[in-house]
Coordinates of C-alpha atoms in Angstrom, one line a residue:
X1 CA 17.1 29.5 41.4
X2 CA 15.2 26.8 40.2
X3 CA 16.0 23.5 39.6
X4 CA 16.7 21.7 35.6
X5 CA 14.2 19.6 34.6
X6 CA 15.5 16.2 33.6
X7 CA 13.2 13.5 32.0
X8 CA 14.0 10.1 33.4
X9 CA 13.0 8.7 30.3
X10 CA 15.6 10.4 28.2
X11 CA 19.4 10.2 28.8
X12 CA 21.8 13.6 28.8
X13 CA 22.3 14.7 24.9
X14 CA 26.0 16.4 24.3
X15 CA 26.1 19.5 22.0
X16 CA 25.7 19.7 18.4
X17 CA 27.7 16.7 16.4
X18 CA 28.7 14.9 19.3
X19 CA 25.1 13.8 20.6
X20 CA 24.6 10.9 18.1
X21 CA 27.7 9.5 18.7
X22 CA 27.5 9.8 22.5
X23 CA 24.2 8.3 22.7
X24 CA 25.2 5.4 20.5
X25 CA 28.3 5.0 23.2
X26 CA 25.3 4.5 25.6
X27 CA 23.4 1.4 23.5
X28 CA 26.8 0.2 24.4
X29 CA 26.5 -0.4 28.4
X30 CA 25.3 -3.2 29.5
X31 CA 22.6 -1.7 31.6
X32 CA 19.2 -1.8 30.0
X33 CA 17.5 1.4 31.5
X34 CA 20.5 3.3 30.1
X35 CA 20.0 1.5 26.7
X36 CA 16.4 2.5 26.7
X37 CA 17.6 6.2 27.4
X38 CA 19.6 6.8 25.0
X39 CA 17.1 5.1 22.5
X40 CA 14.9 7.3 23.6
X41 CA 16.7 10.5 23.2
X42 CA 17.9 9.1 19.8
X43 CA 14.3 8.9 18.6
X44 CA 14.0 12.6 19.4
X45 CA 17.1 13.5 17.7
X46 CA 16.2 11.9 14.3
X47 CA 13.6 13.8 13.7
X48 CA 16.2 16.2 12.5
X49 CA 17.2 15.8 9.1
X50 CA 21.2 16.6 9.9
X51 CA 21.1 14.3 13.2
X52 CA 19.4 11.6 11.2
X53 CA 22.2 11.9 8.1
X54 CA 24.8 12.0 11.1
X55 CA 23.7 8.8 11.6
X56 CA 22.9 6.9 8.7
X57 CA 25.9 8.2 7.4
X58 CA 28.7 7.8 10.2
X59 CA 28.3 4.2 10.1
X60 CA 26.2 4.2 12.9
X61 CA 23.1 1.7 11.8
X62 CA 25.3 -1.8 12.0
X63 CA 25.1 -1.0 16.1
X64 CA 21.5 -1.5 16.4
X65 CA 22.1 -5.3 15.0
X66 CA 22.3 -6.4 18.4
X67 CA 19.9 -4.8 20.2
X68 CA 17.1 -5.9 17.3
X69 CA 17.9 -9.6 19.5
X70 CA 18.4 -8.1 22.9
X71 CA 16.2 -9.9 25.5
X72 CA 14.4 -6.9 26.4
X73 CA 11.2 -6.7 24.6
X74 CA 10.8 -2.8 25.3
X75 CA 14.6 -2.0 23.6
X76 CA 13.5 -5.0 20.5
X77 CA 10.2 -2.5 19.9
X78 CA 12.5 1.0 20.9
X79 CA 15.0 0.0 18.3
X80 CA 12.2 -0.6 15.7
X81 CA 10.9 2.6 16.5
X82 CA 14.2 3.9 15.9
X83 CA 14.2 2.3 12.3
X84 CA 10.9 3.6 11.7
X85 CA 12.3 7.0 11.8
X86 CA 14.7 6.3 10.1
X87 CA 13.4 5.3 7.0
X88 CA 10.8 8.1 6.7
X89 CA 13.9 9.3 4.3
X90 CA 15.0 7.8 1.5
X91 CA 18.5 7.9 2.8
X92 CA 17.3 5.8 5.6
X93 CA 15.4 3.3 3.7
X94 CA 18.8 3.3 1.5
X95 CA 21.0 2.8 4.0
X96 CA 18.9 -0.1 5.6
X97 CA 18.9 -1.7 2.8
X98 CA 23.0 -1.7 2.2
X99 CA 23.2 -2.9 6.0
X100 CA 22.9 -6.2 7.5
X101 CA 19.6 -5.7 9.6
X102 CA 16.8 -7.2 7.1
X103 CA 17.4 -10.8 8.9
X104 CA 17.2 -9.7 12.0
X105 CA 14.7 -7.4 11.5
X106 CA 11.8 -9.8 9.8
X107 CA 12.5 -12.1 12.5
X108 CA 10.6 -9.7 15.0
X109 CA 7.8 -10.4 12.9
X110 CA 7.1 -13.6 15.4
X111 CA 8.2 -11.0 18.4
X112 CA 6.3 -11.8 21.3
X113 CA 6.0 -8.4 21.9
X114 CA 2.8 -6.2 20.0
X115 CA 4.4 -3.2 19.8
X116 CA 7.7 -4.9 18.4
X117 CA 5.8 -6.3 15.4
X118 CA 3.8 -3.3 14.8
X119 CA 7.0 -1.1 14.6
X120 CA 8.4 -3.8 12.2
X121 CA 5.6 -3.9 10.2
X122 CA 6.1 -0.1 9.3
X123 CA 9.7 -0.2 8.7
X124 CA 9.1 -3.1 5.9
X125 CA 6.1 -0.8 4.8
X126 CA 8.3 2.0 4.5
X127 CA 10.8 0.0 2.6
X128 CA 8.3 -1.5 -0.1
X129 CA 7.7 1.9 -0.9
X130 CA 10.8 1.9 -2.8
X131 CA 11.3 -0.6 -6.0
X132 CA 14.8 -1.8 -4.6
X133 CA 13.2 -2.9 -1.1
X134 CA 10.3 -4.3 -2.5
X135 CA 12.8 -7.0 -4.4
X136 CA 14.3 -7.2 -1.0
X137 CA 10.9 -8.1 0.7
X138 CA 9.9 -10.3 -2.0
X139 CA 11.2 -14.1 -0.1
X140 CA 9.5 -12.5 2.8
X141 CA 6.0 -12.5 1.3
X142 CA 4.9 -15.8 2.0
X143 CA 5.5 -15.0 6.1
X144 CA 3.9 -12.1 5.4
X145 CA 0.8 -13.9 3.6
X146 CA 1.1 -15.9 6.7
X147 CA 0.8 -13.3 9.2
X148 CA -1.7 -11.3 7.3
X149 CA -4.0 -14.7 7.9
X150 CA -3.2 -14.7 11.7
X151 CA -3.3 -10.7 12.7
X152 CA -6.6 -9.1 14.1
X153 CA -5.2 -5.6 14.6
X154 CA -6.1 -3.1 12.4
X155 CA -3.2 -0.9 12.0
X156 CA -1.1 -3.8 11.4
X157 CA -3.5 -5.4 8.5
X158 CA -3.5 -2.4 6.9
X159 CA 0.3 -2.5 6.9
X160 CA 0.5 -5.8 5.7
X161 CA -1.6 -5.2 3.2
X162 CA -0.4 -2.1 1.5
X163 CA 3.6 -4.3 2.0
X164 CA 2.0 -6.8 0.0
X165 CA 0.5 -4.7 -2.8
X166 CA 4.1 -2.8 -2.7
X167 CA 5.7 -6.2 -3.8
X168 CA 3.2 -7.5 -6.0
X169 CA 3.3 -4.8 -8.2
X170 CA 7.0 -5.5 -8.7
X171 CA 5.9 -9.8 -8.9
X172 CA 2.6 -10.9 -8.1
X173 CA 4.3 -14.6 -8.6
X174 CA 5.2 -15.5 -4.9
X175 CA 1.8 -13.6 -3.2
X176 CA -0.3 -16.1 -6.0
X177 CA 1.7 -19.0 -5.4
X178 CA 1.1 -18.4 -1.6
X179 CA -3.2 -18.4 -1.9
X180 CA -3.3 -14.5 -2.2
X181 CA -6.1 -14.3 -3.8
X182 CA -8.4 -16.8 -1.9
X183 CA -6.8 -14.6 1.4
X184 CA -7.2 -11.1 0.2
X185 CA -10.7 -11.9 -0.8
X186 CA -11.7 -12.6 2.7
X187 CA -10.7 -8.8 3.0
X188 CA -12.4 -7.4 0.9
X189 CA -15.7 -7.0 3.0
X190 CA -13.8 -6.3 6.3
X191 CA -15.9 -3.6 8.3
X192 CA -12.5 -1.3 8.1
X193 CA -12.8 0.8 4.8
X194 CA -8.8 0.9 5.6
X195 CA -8.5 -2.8 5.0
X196 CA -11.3 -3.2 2.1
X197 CA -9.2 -0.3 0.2
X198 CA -5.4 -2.0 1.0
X199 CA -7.0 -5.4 -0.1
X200 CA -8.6 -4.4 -3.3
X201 CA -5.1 -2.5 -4.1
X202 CA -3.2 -6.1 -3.6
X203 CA -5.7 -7.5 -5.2
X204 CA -5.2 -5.5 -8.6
X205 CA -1.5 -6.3 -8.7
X206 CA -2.3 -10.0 -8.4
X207 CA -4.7 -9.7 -11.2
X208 CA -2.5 -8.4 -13.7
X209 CA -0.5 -12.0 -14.5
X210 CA -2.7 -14.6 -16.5
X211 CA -2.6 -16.8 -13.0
X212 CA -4.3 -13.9 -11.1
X213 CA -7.4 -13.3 -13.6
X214 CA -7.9 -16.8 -13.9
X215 CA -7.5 -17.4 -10.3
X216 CA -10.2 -14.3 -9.7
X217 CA -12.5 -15.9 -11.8
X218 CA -12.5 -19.0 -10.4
X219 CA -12.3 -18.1 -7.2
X220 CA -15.9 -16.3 -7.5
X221 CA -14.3 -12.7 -6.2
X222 CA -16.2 -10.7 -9.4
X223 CA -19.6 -10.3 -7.6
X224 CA -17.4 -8.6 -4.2
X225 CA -15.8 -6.5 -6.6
X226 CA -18.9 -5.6 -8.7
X227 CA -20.5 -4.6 -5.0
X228 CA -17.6 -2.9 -3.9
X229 CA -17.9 -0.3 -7.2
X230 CA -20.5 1.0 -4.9
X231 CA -18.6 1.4 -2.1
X232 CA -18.6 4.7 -0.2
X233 CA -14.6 5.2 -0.7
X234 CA -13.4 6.4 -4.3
X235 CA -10.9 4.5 -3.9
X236 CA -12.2 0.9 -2.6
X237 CA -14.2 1.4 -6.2
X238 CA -10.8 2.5 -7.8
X239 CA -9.3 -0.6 -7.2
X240 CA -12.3 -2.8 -7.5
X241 CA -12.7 -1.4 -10.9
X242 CA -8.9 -1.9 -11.5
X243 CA -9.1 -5.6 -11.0
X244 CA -12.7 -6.1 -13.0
X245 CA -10.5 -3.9 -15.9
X246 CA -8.1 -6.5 -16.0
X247 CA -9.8 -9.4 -15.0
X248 CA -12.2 -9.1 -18.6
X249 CA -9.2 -9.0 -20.5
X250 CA -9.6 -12.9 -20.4
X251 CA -12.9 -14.5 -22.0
X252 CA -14.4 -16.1 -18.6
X253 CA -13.6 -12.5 -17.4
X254 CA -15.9 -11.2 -19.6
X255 CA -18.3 -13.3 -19.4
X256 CA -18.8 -13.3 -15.7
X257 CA -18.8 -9.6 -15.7
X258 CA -21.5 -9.5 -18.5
X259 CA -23.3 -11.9 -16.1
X260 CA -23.3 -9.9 -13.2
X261 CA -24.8 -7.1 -15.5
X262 CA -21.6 -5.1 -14.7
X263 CA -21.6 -2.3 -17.8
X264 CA -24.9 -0.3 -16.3
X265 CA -22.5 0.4 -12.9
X266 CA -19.1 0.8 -14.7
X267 CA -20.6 3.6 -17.2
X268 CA -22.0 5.6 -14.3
X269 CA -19.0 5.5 -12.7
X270 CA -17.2 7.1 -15.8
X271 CA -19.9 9.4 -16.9
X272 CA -19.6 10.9 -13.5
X273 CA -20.4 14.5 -14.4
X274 CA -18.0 17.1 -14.3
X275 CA -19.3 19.8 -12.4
X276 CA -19.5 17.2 -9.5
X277 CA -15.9 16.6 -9.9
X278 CA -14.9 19.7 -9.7
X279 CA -16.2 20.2 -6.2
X280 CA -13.7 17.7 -5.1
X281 CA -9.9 18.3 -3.6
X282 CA -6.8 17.8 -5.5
X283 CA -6.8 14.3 -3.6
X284 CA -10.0 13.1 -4.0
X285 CA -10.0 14.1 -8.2
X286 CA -7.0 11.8 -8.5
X287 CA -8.6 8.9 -7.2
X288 CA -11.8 9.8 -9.2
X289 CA -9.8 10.3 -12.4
X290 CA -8.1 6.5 -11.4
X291 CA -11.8 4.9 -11.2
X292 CA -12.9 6.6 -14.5
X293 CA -9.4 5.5 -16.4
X294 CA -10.1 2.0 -14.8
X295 CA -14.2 1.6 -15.2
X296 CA -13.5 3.2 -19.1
X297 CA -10.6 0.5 -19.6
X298 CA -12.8 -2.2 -18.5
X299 CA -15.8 -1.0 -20.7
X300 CA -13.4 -1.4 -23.9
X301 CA -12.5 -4.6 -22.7
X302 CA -15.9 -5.7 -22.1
X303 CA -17.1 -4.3 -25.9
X304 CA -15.1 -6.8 -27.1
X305 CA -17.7 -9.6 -26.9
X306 CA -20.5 -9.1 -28.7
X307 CA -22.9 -8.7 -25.8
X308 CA -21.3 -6.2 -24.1
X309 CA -21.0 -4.4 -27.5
X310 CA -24.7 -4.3 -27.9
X311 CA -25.3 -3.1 -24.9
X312 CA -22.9 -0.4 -25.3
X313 CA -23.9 0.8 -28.6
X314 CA -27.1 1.7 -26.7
X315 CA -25.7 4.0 -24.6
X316 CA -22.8 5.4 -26.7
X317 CA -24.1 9.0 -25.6
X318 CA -22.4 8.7 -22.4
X319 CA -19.5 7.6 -23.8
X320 CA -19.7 10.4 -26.8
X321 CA -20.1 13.2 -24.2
X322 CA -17.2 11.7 -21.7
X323 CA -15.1 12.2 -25.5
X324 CA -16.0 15.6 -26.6
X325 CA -16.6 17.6 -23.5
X326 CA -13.5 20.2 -25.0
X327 CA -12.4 20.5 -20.4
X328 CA -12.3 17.3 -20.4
X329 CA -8.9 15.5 -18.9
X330 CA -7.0 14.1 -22.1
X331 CA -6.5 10.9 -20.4
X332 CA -10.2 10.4 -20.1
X333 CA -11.1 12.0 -23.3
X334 CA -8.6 9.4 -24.8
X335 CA -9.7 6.2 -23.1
X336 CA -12.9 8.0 -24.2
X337 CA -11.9 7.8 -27.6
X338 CA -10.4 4.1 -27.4
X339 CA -14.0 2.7 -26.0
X340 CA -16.1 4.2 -28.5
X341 CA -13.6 2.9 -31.1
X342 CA -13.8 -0.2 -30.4
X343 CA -17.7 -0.2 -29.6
X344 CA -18.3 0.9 -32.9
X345 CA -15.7 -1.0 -34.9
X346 CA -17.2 -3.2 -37.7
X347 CA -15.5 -6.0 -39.5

C-alpha cells in the first residue's frame, strides 16, 4: 500500500471545527518550525470562508499579538500573511480593527525583513479600503509618507500609494502637512504606469482642500499633469484631469491652466466619440466616463475667466453634441449641460 504524503511545510489539520483551534494550540509551543507549521496550514485553511469566520469569530486573532514581535523573521512575515487573508473579508478587516494588533502591526513597517513589510503593507492597504480603517490609519500617514520616500520596490509603492490616497480622501490634512504633494509629484513620471496612476489618485484627494490647490500651483505640478492627460492609461489621465478640475477652481489655478493652453486637450478628451467608447469593456468605460466627468468639470471651471470663455465659445460644437447626443450618459449629458451654461452665460 502506499505510503501518505505529508508536507513538511504544513503541520497535521484535525477534522472539521476542530482544525483552527488545534492549529492555534500549535502557535502556542515554543518550537519555531512547529509555529511556522501550523501558520502555514492556517493560511490554507482561511481561504475558507467558514474556517476564516471560525476564526475571527472564536476569539482567536488576540493570539497572533505575540508572534507579530516574535524573533523569527519568517513567523513576523507568516503572521502578516496570515492577516492578509484575513482581511480580504470585511469581517476580517472588522475584526482587526476591534483587536489590539494595529501597534504592533505598523511597527513591522521598520521590519528588517522584506517580505514582513510587504505583507504589512497589504494588510493596511486592505484596511484603508474601508472608511473606519482609514480614520485608524490616519496618525500613521506621516510614517507612511516617510516610507513611501525611502522604498524602491514596486509592489510596495504602489501599496503605499493607493493607503495613502485611501486616507486622504477621508483628510488630506496630515498627508499635506507632511510634504505630500512635493513627494507624490516626484511620482508622477515614474516608469511604472502602476505608480504614475496610484500617485495621481493621491494626488486628487490632496487637491481638493484649499492648501492642496494652492500647494499644486505653487509647487509647478500643472504642466506633469497637463502631460499626463496624454498618457497611455485612462486612468493616469482620469486622475490627472481630476486634480487640474479642482485645481482651477482657484484663480492661479486657472490661470496656469489657461497658460499651459490646457482647454484644446481637455475638450478632446470629453468629446471622445461614442462609437469608440463603445468598443471598450465595462472596466475600461468607467474610467473613460470618470475622465470625461472630470475634463467637462474642469472646462466649466476654466469658462469662468474670461479667456477660457472665449476660447470655449469657439468650439461650443463639441460641447453642444457631447449635450444632445439623445444615448448619451445623463451624467455627461448634464455636466454637458452645466459647461455650456456657464460658457454662454451673459451678465
Amino acid at each position: 500500500m502506499a505510503g501518505v504524503l505529508i508536507d513538511p511545510t504544513r503541520a497535521p489539520v484535525a477534522f472539521g471545527r476542530r482544525a483552527v483551534p488545534q492549529l492555534f494550540e500549535e502557535l502556542q509551543r515554543p518550537e519555531t518550525g512547529r509555529r511556522r507549521r501550523a501558520l502555514a496550514s492556517l493560511c490554507d485553511l482561511v481561504h475558507d470562508p467558514e474556517r476564516l469566520y471560525q476564526t475571527v469569530n472564536g476569539g482567536f486573532l488576540e493570539q497572533l499579538k505575540v508572534l507579530l514581535t516574535d524573533e523569527d523573521p519568517s513567523l513576523r512575515a507568516k503572521t502578516c500573511d496570515l492577516l492578509h487573508l484575513l482581511t480580504a473579508h470585511s469581517v476580517g478587516r472588522q475584526a482587526l480593527l476591534s483587536s489590539s494588533l494595529l501597534p504592533p502591526l505598523s511597527q513591522l513597517l521598520d521590519d528588517c525583513s522584506s517580505s514582513c513589510r510587504r505583507n504589512v503593507h497589504r494588510v493596511l492597504n486592505r484596511l484603508a479600503q474601508l472608511p473606519a480603517g482609514a480614520d485608524a490609519l490616519l496618525t500613521l500617514v506621516p510614517k507612511l509618507m516617510l516610507k513611501l520616500r525611502e522604498e524602491e520596490e514596486e509592489e510596495v509603492q504602489v501599496l503605499l500609494l493607493s493607503t495613502l490616497s485611501c486616507c486622504s480622501r477621508l483628510d488630506a490634512l496630515p498627508a499635506l502637512a507632511s510634504d505630500g504633494i512635493s513627494l507624490l509629484q516626484r511620482k508622477l513620471s515614474h516608469r511604472s504606469t502602476n505608480i504614475r496612476r496610484e500617485a495621481a489618485a493621491a494626488m486628487m484627494a490632496l487637491s481638493v482642500p484649499e492648501d492642496g490647490k494652492r500647494q499644486v500651483c505653487e509647487e509647478a505640478i500643472l504642466p506633469v499633469l497637463v502631460d499626463l492627460l496624454q498618457d497611455e492609461d485612462v486612468e493616469v489621465q482620469a486622475n490627472a484631469a481630476g486634480v487640474i478640475m479642482y485645481t482651477v477652481v482657484i484663480t492661479t489655478g486657472k490661470q496656469q491652466c489657461l497658460d499651459l493652453d490646457v482647454v484644446p486637450v481637455l475638450l478632446h478628451l470629453a468629446s471622445k466619440k461614442k462609437e469608440e467608447e463603445e468598443e471598450e469593456d465595462v472596466e475600461r468605460r468607467r474610467r473613460r466616463k470618470a475622465l470625461v466627468m472630470y475634463s467637462l468639470r474642469a472646462l466649466t471651471a476654466l469658462a469662468e475667466a474670461p479667456d477660457g470663455r472665449r476660447l470655449l465659445l469657439e468650439q461650443l460644437p463639441l460641447l453642444m453634441e457631447r449635450s444632445e447626443a439623445a444615448e448619451e450618459d445623463r451624467d455627461i449629458r448634464r455636466a454637458a449641460l452645466t459647461a455650456i451654461r456657464v460658457v454662454t452665460w451673459t451678465p
